[in-house]
Amino acid sequence: FNEDPSTQKRFRAGGETQAPRSLSTRAQLYERVFPQYRQPVEVGVFSLDSDRAFFNDSRQLRYYVDPGNKPSFNLRDGYRDRFIKRDDGVKERLDHILRWIIANRSKLHSTHTSSSSCTLGVDFVTWRGHLTKLLTTPYETQEGWLLAVSKFRGTLYMSEVETEAARVNRENRTERHEEMMYWGYKFEQYICADDVNGVPDRGGVVNTNEAFCTVVQTRLADHKLLFSGEVDCRDKDPRAPPAPACYVELKTSAEICTPKQRSNFHRYKLLKWWAQSFLPGVPRIVAGFRDHDGVVVSVETFHISKISQLIKNEYNCWKPTVCMNFCSDFLSFVKSVVKEDNPRVVYLFAWDPHRDVTYTVHRDSQYTFLPDWYIKEMAS
Ligand code: 0WD
Ligand code: CA
């Protein structure tokens, strides 16, 4: 925390407290022992169907079918005629997770809280993707973020707000970029079967509304976390370990031809891949390396537990401990700032590369994100 007392603010909410004004993101400040990160436990799952409707079950779970090392996948196939793209202008915020919480409230109470019956028994509720952004922040030089936080019945809900820059990028993507975003989903279709004994249907429609999500509970230092993340597929062997250890993350990336490309892959891409899968305890990533024409030239498996070894030869490379300590300190910062328990009040945490994290407070504004149906349901 920035300890300059001249810039500290005082808050009046449930007693007087002093909260720091900002948080540094300089990597060196977070080089200390790895914080406690409890083995993530899957506490539930949910599915979103082809119309983006929520189901409290695993109907969208798919099964991994080994493609071998040198498959012939054309990722461009179907882009024009067999692709239904989710409208990414629609902001769903935490809604699907909140639906899951309502459907599974009793489960959360009985297994994870001992006393108070009106709280969820967790400090933070968020998407895994938001935590991934926090983990990579000390090394990020391109894109900033905005995270809206509201406290409701003792739990801090954290939901991303699209930055102005991200909106401009989204609304001005090139045709090439639009198509390349499809390639990752097409790769999933080549690898995944809908049924445990089935085979992938490469002639089917790719519909990015469909999703299978795991809900996990864990603890980072003294922060109890409940978050959800989308899972691509699972090991189809019934003897595979229980979730999340049976899950497989699928990725595509440009083929690596030069030492410079290999170094960039280690320094930038593996950081994001590691952070995303480490958080929910997904143990492996299967990556398809593709050429400029969207043809997969090789497939490689990355074990999350081996990634930190793999990158150690890179000069000035990222460190998992920095990512986790920064995230832990950010969550402490949020706890110290967000004092008013009121779903209509949003504390907006903002970060731009080469800057500190700062925040502003908003009452009954465009940023309020906890829906009335959730507030009502929790009150009953
Ligand atoms: O509206 C938003 N700003 C967001 C919505 C941001 C983050 C997530 N979401 C929602 C989406 O509904 C999606 O179903 O959360 C779900 C995924 O959550 P997550 O697992 O926390 O997100 P993340 O780890 O960033 O992404 C996991 C996968 C991606 O796979 P790759 O391999 O590309 O990392 O979820 C997909 C994508 O396949 N995905 C999305 N799908 C639909 N809409 C989105 C999105 N906005 N973001 C990622
Ligand atoms: Ca993926």
Coordinates of C-alpha atoms and ligand atoms in Angstrom, one line a residue:
F1 CA 0.0 0.0 0.0
N2 CA 1.1 3.6 -0.5
E3 CA 1.6 4.7 3.0
D4 CA 1.8 8.5 2.4
P5 CA -0.5 9.8 5.2
S6 CA -1.1 13.1 3.4
T7 CA -3.0 11.3 0.7
Q8 CA -5.0 8.9 2.9
K9 CA -8.8 9.3 2.9
R10 CA -11.0 8.8 5.9
F11 CA -14.3 6.9 5.6
R12 CA -17.3 6.9 7.7
A13 CA -19.2 3.6 7.5
G14 CA -19.6 1.4 10.5
G15 CA -16.9 3.2 12.4
E16 CA -14.0 5.3 11.3
T17 CA -11.3 3.5 9.3
Q18 CA -8.3 4.5 7.3
A19 CA -8.0 3.1 3.9
P20 CA -5.0 3.5 1.5
R21 CA -5.7 5.5 -1.6
S22 CA -3.8 3.4 -4.1
L23 CA -1.9 0.2 -4.6
S24 CA 1.4 -0.1 -6.5
T25 CA 1.6 -2.9 -9.2
R26 CA 5.5 -2.9 -9.4
A27 CA 6.5 -6.6 -9.7
Q28 CA 9.5 -6.3 -7.4
L29 CA 7.3 -5.3 -4.4
Y30 CA 5.6 -8.7 -4.6
E31 CA 8.7 -11.0 -4.7
R32 CA 8.2 -12.8 -1.4
V33 CA 7.3 -16.3 -0.3
F34 CA 4.4 -17.9 -2.3
P35 CA 1.2 -17.2 -0.4
Q36 CA -1.1 -19.9 0.8
Y37 CA -3.4 -21.0 -2.0
R38 CA -5.7 -23.8 -0.9
Q39 CA -6.4 -26.6 -3.4
P40 CA -9.5 -25.4 -5.3
V41 CA -12.6 -27.5 -4.7
E42 CA -15.4 -27.8 -7.2
V43 CA -18.7 -26.9 -5.4
G44 CA -20.9 -27.0 -8.5
V45 CA -21.2 -26.5 -12.2
F46 CA -23.6 -24.9 -14.6
S47 CA -24.3 -24.7 -18.3
L48 CA -25.3 -22.0 -20.8
D49 CA -27.1 -23.4 -23.9
S50 CA -27.1 -22.2 -27.5
D51 CA -29.5 -19.4 -26.5
R52 CA -27.4 -18.5 -23.5
A53 CA -30.0 -19.9 -21.1
F54 CA -28.7 -21.0 -17.7
F55 CA -29.0 -24.6 -16.4
N56 CA -27.8 -25.8 -13.0
D57 CA -26.2 -28.9 -14.5
S58 CA -23.4 -30.2 -16.8
R59 CA -25.4 -30.6 -20.0
Q60 CA -22.7 -28.6 -21.9
L61 CA -19.7 -30.6 -20.6
R62 CA -17.7 -32.1 -23.4
Y63 CA -15.1 -34.9 -23.6
Y64 CA -11.5 -34.7 -24.7
V65 CA -10.6 -36.8 -27.7
D66 CA -6.8 -37.1 -28.3
P67 CA -6.0 -35.6 -31.8
G68 CA -2.4 -37.0 -31.9
N69 CA 0.6 -34.7 -32.4
K70 CA 0.1 -33.9 -36.1
P71 CA -3.6 -33.6 -36.9
S72 CA -4.9 -31.9 -40.0
F73 CA -7.3 -29.2 -38.7
N74 CA -8.3 -26.3 -40.9
L75 CA -9.5 -23.7 -38.4
R76 CA -11.0 -21.5 -41.1
D77 CA -13.6 -24.1 -42.0
G78 CA -17.2 -23.1 -41.2
Y79 CA -16.4 -19.4 -40.3
R80 CA -18.8 -18.1 -43.0
D81 CA -21.6 -20.7 -42.9
R82 CA -21.5 -22.7 -39.6
F83 CA -20.8 -20.0 -36.9
I84 CA -23.2 -18.5 -34.4
K85 CA -21.4 -15.8 -32.5
R86 CA -22.4 -14.6 -29.0
D87 CA -23.3 -10.9 -28.9
D88 CA -20.4 -9.6 -26.9
G89 CA -22.0 -6.2 -26.6
V90 CA -24.4 -7.7 -24.1
K91 CA -22.9 -7.4 -20.6
E92 CA -23.9 -10.3 -18.4
R93 CA -21.8 -9.2 -15.4
L94 CA -22.1 -11.7 -12.6
D95 CA -25.6 -12.8 -13.4
H96 CA -24.9 -16.5 -14.2
I97 CA -22.9 -17.0 -11.1
L98 CA -25.7 -15.3 -9.0
R99 CA -28.2 -17.7 -10.6
W100 CA -26.0 -20.5 -9.5
I101 CA -25.7 -19.2 -6.0
I102 CA -29.5 -18.9 -5.7
A103 CA -29.9 -22.4 -6.9
N104 CA -27.3 -23.8 -4.5
R105 CA -27.6 -21.6 -1.5
S106 CA -28.3 -24.4 1.0
K107 CA -25.3 -26.3 -0.2
L108 CA -23.0 -23.3 0.4
H109 CA -24.4 -22.7 3.9
S110 CA -24.3 -26.2 5.2
T111 CA -20.8 -27.2 4.0
H112 CA -18.9 -24.0 4.4
T113 CA -20.3 -21.8 7.2
S114 CA -20.5 -22.7 10.8
S115 CA -22.4 -19.8 12.4
S116 CA -24.0 -16.9 10.5
S117 CA -26.9 -18.0 8.4
C118 CA -27.3 -14.8 6.4
T119 CA -23.9 -14.8 4.8
L120 CA -22.5 -17.0 2.0
G121 CA -19.4 -17.8 4.0
V122 CA -17.1 -16.4 1.3
D123 CA -15.3 -13.0 1.1
F124 CA -15.3 -12.6 -2.7
V125 CA -17.6 -13.8 -5.6
T126 CA -16.3 -13.2 -9.1
W127 CA -15.4 -14.7 -12.5
R128 CA -12.1 -16.6 -12.8
G129 CA -11.3 -14.4 -15.8
H130 CA -11.3 -11.3 -13.5
L131 CA -8.8 -13.0 -11.2
T132 CA -6.6 -13.9 -14.1
K133 CA -6.4 -10.2 -15.0
L134 CA -5.3 -9.5 -11.4
L135 CA -2.6 -12.2 -11.5
T136 CA -1.1 -10.9 -14.7
T137 CA -1.3 -7.1 -13.7
P138 CA 2.3 -6.7 -12.4
Y139 CA 3.5 -7.8 -15.9
E140 CA 0.9 -6.2 -18.1
T141 CA 2.0 -3.2 -20.2
Q142 CA -0.8 -3.0 -22.8
E143 CA -4.3 -3.2 -21.3
G144 CA -5.7 -1.6 -18.2
W145 CA -8.9 -2.8 -16.3
L146 CA -11.9 -1.6 -14.3
L147 CA -13.3 -3.7 -11.6
A148 CA -16.6 -2.8 -9.9
V149 CA -17.0 -4.0 -6.3
S150 CA -20.1 -4.0 -4.1
K151 CA -20.5 -5.4 -0.6
F152 CA -23.7 -7.2 0.1
R153 CA -24.3 -9.2 3.3
G154 CA -20.6 -9.2 4.1
T155 CA -19.5 -10.7 0.7
L156 CA -17.6 -8.6 -1.8
Y157 CA -18.9 -9.1 -5.4
M158 CA -16.4 -8.1 -8.1
S159 CA -17.5 -7.6 -11.7
E160 CA -15.5 -6.2 -14.6
V161 CA -16.5 -3.0 -16.4
E162 CA -15.3 -2.7 -20.0
T163 CA -12.8 0.1 -20.4
E164 CA -13.2 2.8 -23.0
A165 CA -10.1 1.5 -24.8
A166 CA -11.5 -2.1 -24.8
R167 CA -14.8 -0.9 -26.2
V168 CA -13.1 1.0 -29.0
N169 CA -11.0 -2.1 -29.8
R170 CA -14.1 -4.4 -29.7
E171 CA -16.0 -2.1 -32.0
N172 CA -13.1 -1.7 -34.5
R173 CA -11.8 -5.2 -34.9
T174 CA -10.5 -6.0 -38.4
E175 CA -12.2 -8.8 -40.5
R176 CA -9.0 -10.8 -40.0
H177 CA -9.1 -10.4 -36.2
E178 CA -12.8 -11.4 -36.2
E179 CA -12.0 -14.6 -38.1
M180 CA -9.0 -15.4 -35.9
M181 CA -11.2 -15.2 -32.8
Y182 CA -13.3 -18.0 -34.4
W183 CA -10.2 -20.3 -34.7
G184 CA -10.0 -21.0 -31.0
Y185 CA -13.6 -22.2 -30.9
K186 CA -13.1 -24.3 -34.1
F187 CA -10.2 -26.0 -32.5
E188 CA -12.4 -26.9 -29.6
Q189 CA -14.9 -28.5 -32.0
Y190 CA -12.1 -30.7 -33.6
I191 CA -11.1 -32.0 -30.1
C192 CA -14.3 -32.3 -28.2
A193 CA -17.1 -34.9 -28.3
D194 CA -20.6 -34.2 -26.8
D195 CA -20.8 -37.8 -25.4
V196 CA -18.3 -39.8 -23.4
N197 CA -18.1 -42.4 -26.1
G198 CA -18.6 -40.0 -29.0
V199 CA -16.3 -38.5 -31.6
P200 CA -15.9 -34.8 -32.5
D201 CA -18.4 -33.4 -35.1
R202 CA -16.2 -31.2 -37.3
G203 CA -19.1 -30.5 -39.7
G204 CA -21.4 -29.1 -36.9
V205 CA -22.2 -25.5 -36.1
V206 CA -19.8 -23.5 -33.7
N207 CA -22.1 -21.6 -31.3
T208 CA -20.2 -19.5 -28.8
N209 CA -23.2 -19.0 -26.6
E210 CA -22.7 -22.5 -25.3
A211 CA -20.6 -22.9 -22.2
F212 CA -19.9 -25.3 -19.4
C213 CA -18.7 -23.6 -16.2
T214 CA -17.2 -24.9 -13.0
V215 CA -17.8 -23.2 -9.7
V216 CA -14.9 -23.5 -7.3
Q217 CA -14.1 -22.5 -3.7
T218 CA -10.7 -21.8 -2.4
R219 CA -8.6 -19.5 -0.3
L220 CA -5.8 -17.1 -1.1
A221 CA -4.0 -16.1 2.1
D222 CA -6.9 -15.0 4.3
H223 CA -9.4 -14.4 1.4
K224 CA -12.1 -17.0 0.9
L225 CA -13.0 -17.1 -2.8
L226 CA -15.9 -18.4 -4.8
F227 CA -15.5 -18.1 -8.5
S228 CA -16.6 -19.6 -11.8
G229 CA -14.7 -20.3 -14.9
E230 CA -15.5 -21.8 -18.3
V231 CA -14.1 -25.3 -18.9
D232 CA -13.5 -26.6 -22.4
C233 CA -13.7 -30.4 -21.7
R234 CA -12.8 -33.2 -19.4
D235 CA -10.8 -36.5 -19.6
K236 CA -13.3 -39.1 -20.7
D237 CA -11.7 -41.9 -18.7
P238 CA -14.1 -42.7 -15.8
R239 CA -11.0 -43.4 -13.7
A240 CA -9.7 -39.9 -14.1
P241 CA -9.4 -37.9 -10.9
P242 CA -12.4 -35.9 -9.8
A243 CA -13.0 -32.3 -11.0
P244 CA -11.2 -30.0 -11.4
A245 CA -8.2 -32.3 -11.9
C246 CA -9.9 -34.1 -14.9
Y247 CA -10.5 -30.9 -16.8
V248 CA -8.5 -29.9 -19.9
E249 CA -8.0 -26.3 -21.2
L250 CA -7.7 -25.9 -25.0
K251 CA -5.7 -23.2 -26.6
T252 CA -4.5 -22.1 -30.0
S253 CA -1.4 -20.1 -30.8
A254 CA 0.8 -19.1 -33.7
E255 CA 3.4 -21.7 -34.6
I256 CA 6.8 -21.0 -33.2
C257 CA 9.6 -20.7 -35.8
T258 CA 12.3 -18.5 -34.3
P259 CA 14.0 -18.2 -30.8
K260 CA 12.5 -14.7 -30.5
Q261 CA 9.0 -16.2 -31.0
R262 CA 9.7 -18.9 -28.5
S263 CA 10.9 -16.3 -25.9
N264 CA 7.8 -14.2 -26.5
F265 CA 5.6 -17.2 -26.1
H266 CA 7.2 -18.0 -22.7
R267 CA 7.2 -14.5 -21.5
Y268 CA 3.7 -13.4 -22.5
K269 CA 1.4 -16.2 -23.6
L270 CA 2.4 -18.8 -21.0
L271 CA 1.9 -16.2 -18.2
K272 CA -1.8 -15.8 -19.2
W273 CA -2.3 -19.5 -19.8
W274 CA -0.7 -20.4 -16.5
A275 CA -2.7 -17.9 -14.5
Q276 CA -6.0 -18.9 -16.0
S277 CA -5.7 -22.6 -15.4
F278 CA -3.8 -22.5 -12.1
L279 CA -6.6 -20.5 -10.4
P280 CA -9.3 -23.3 -10.7
G281 CA -6.8 -26.1 -10.5
V282 CA -7.1 -27.3 -14.1
P283 CA -3.9 -29.4 -14.5
R284 CA -3.2 -29.3 -18.3
I285 CA -3.5 -27.3 -21.4
V286 CA -3.6 -28.9 -24.9
A287 CA -2.4 -26.3 -27.4
G288 CA -2.8 -26.3 -31.2
F289 CA -0.1 -24.4 -33.0
R290 CA -1.3 -23.0 -36.3
D291 CA 0.1 -21.3 -39.3
H292 CA -1.0 -18.0 -40.9
D293 CA -3.7 -19.7 -42.9
G294 CA -5.3 -21.3 -39.8
V295 CA -4.0 -24.8 -40.3
V296 CA -2.9 -26.6 -37.1
V297 CA 0.7 -27.8 -37.6
S298 CA 1.2 -29.4 -34.2
V299 CA -0.5 -30.1 -30.9
E300 CA 1.4 -30.0 -27.6
T301 CA 0.3 -30.6 -23.9
F302 CA 1.5 -28.2 -21.2
H303 CA 1.2 -29.3 -17.6
I304 CA 0.5 -26.3 -15.4
S305 CA 2.8 -27.6 -12.6
K306 CA 5.7 -27.7 -15.1
I307 CA 5.3 -24.2 -16.6
S308 CA 7.3 -22.3 -14.0
Q309 CA 10.3 -24.6 -14.7
L310 CA 9.9 -24.2 -18.5
I311 CA 10.2 -20.4 -18.3
K312 CA 13.0 -20.2 -15.8
N313 CA 15.7 -19.8 -18.5
E314 CA 14.1 -16.6 -19.8
Y315 CA 15.8 -13.4 -18.7
N316 CA 13.7 -11.2 -16.5
C317 CA 10.7 -13.5 -16.7
W318 CA 7.4 -13.5 -14.8
K319 CA 7.2 -15.3 -11.5
P320 CA 4.1 -17.1 -10.1
T321 CA 4.7 -15.8 -6.6
V322 CA 4.5 -12.1 -7.8
C323 CA 1.2 -12.8 -9.5
M324 CA -0.3 -14.5 -6.4
N325 CA 1.1 -12.0 -3.9
F326 CA -0.2 -9.0 -6.0
C327 CA -3.6 -10.6 -6.2
S328 CA -3.7 -11.3 -2.4
D329 CA -2.6 -7.7 -1.6
F330 CA -5.2 -6.3 -4.1
L331 CA -7.9 -8.3 -2.3
S332 CA -6.7 -6.9 1.0
F333 CA -6.8 -3.4 -0.5
V334 CA -10.4 -4.0 -1.6
K335 CA -11.4 -5.2 1.8
S336 CA -9.8 -2.1 3.5
V337 CA -11.6 0.2 1.1
V338 CA -15.1 -1.3 0.6
K339 CA -16.8 -0.7 3.9
E340 CA -20.4 0.2 3.1
D341 CA -22.6 -2.9 2.9
N342 CA -25.0 -1.8 0.2
P343 CA -25.6 -3.4 -3.2
R344 CA -26.4 0.0 -4.7
V345 CA -22.9 1.4 -3.9
V346 CA -20.1 0.5 -6.3
Y347 CA -16.4 1.0 -5.5
L348 CA -14.8 1.2 -9.0
F349 CA -11.1 0.1 -9.0
A350 CA -9.2 1.3 -11.9
W351 CA -5.8 0.4 -13.3
D352 CA -3.7 1.6 -16.3
P353 CA -0.3 0.2 -17.2
H354 CA 2.6 2.0 -15.4
R355 CA 0.2 3.4 -12.9
D356 CA -1.1 2.5 -9.4
V357 CA -4.5 1.0 -8.8
T358 CA -6.9 3.7 -7.6
Y359 CA -10.7 3.8 -6.9
T360 CA -13.8 6.0 -7.0
V361 CA -17.1 5.5 -5.2
H362 CA -20.5 5.6 -7.0
R363 CA -24.0 5.5 -5.5
D364 CA -27.0 4.5 -7.6
S365 CA -25.0 4.9 -10.8
Q366 CA -24.6 3.1 -14.1
Y367 CA -22.0 0.9 -12.3
T368 CA -24.5 -0.8 -9.9
F369 CA -24.5 -4.4 -11.0
L370 CA -26.1 -6.6 -8.4
P371 CA -29.6 -7.2 -9.8
D372 CA -32.8 -6.6 -7.8
W373 CA -33.9 -10.3 -8.3
Y374 CA -30.7 -11.4 -6.5
I375 CA -31.1 -8.9 -3.7
K376 CA -34.8 -10.0 -3.2
E377 CA -34.0 -13.7 -3.4
M378 CA -31.2 -13.4 -0.8
A379 CA -33.5 -11.4 1.5
S380 CA -36.1 -14.2 1.5
Ligands
0WD1 O1 -18.9 -10.0 -20.3 C1 -17.7 -10.0 -19.9 N1 -16.9 -9.0 -19.9 C2 -17.2 -11.3 -19.5 C3 -18.0 -12.4 -19.5 C4 -15.8 -11.4 -19.1 C5 -15.4 -12.7 -18.6 C6 -16.2 -13.7 -18.6 N2 -17.5 -13.6 -19.1 C7 -18.4 -14.8 -19.0 C8 -18.8 -15.4 -20.2 O2 -20.1 -15.5 -20.0 C9 -18.1 -16.7 -20.3 O3 -19.1 -17.7 -20.6 O4 -17.7 -15.7 -18.3 C10 -17.6 -16.9 -19.0 C11 -16.1 -17.3 -19.0 O5 -15.6 -16.9 -17.8 P1 -14.1 -17.1 -17.3 O6 -13.8 -18.5 -17.5 O7 -14.0 -16.4 -16.1 O8 -13.4 -16.2 -18.5 P2 -11.9 -16.4 -19.1 O9 -11.1 -17.2 -18.3 O10 -11.5 -15.0 -19.5 O11 -12.2 -17.2 -20.4 C12 -12.4 -18.6 -20.5 C13 -13.1 -18.9 -21.8 C14 -12.4 -18.3 -23.0 O12 -11.4 -19.3 -23.4 P3 -9.9 -18.9 -23.9 O13 -9.3 -20.2 -24.2 O14 -10.1 -18.0 -25.1 O15 -9.3 -18.2 -22.7 O16 -14.4 -18.4 -21.9 C15 -14.6 -17.8 -23.2 C16 -13.4 -18.1 -24.0 O17 -13.7 -19.3 -24.7 N3 -14.9 -16.4 -23.0 C17 -16.1 -15.9 -23.3 N4 -17.1 -16.4 -23.8 C18 -18.2 -15.6 -24.0 N5 -18.1 -14.3 -23.7 C19 -16.0 -14.5 -22.9 C20 -17.0 -13.7 -23.2 N6 -17.0 -12.4 -22.9 N7 -14.8 -14.3 -22.4 C21 -14.2 -15.5 -22.4
CA2 CA -9.9 -22.4 -24.2

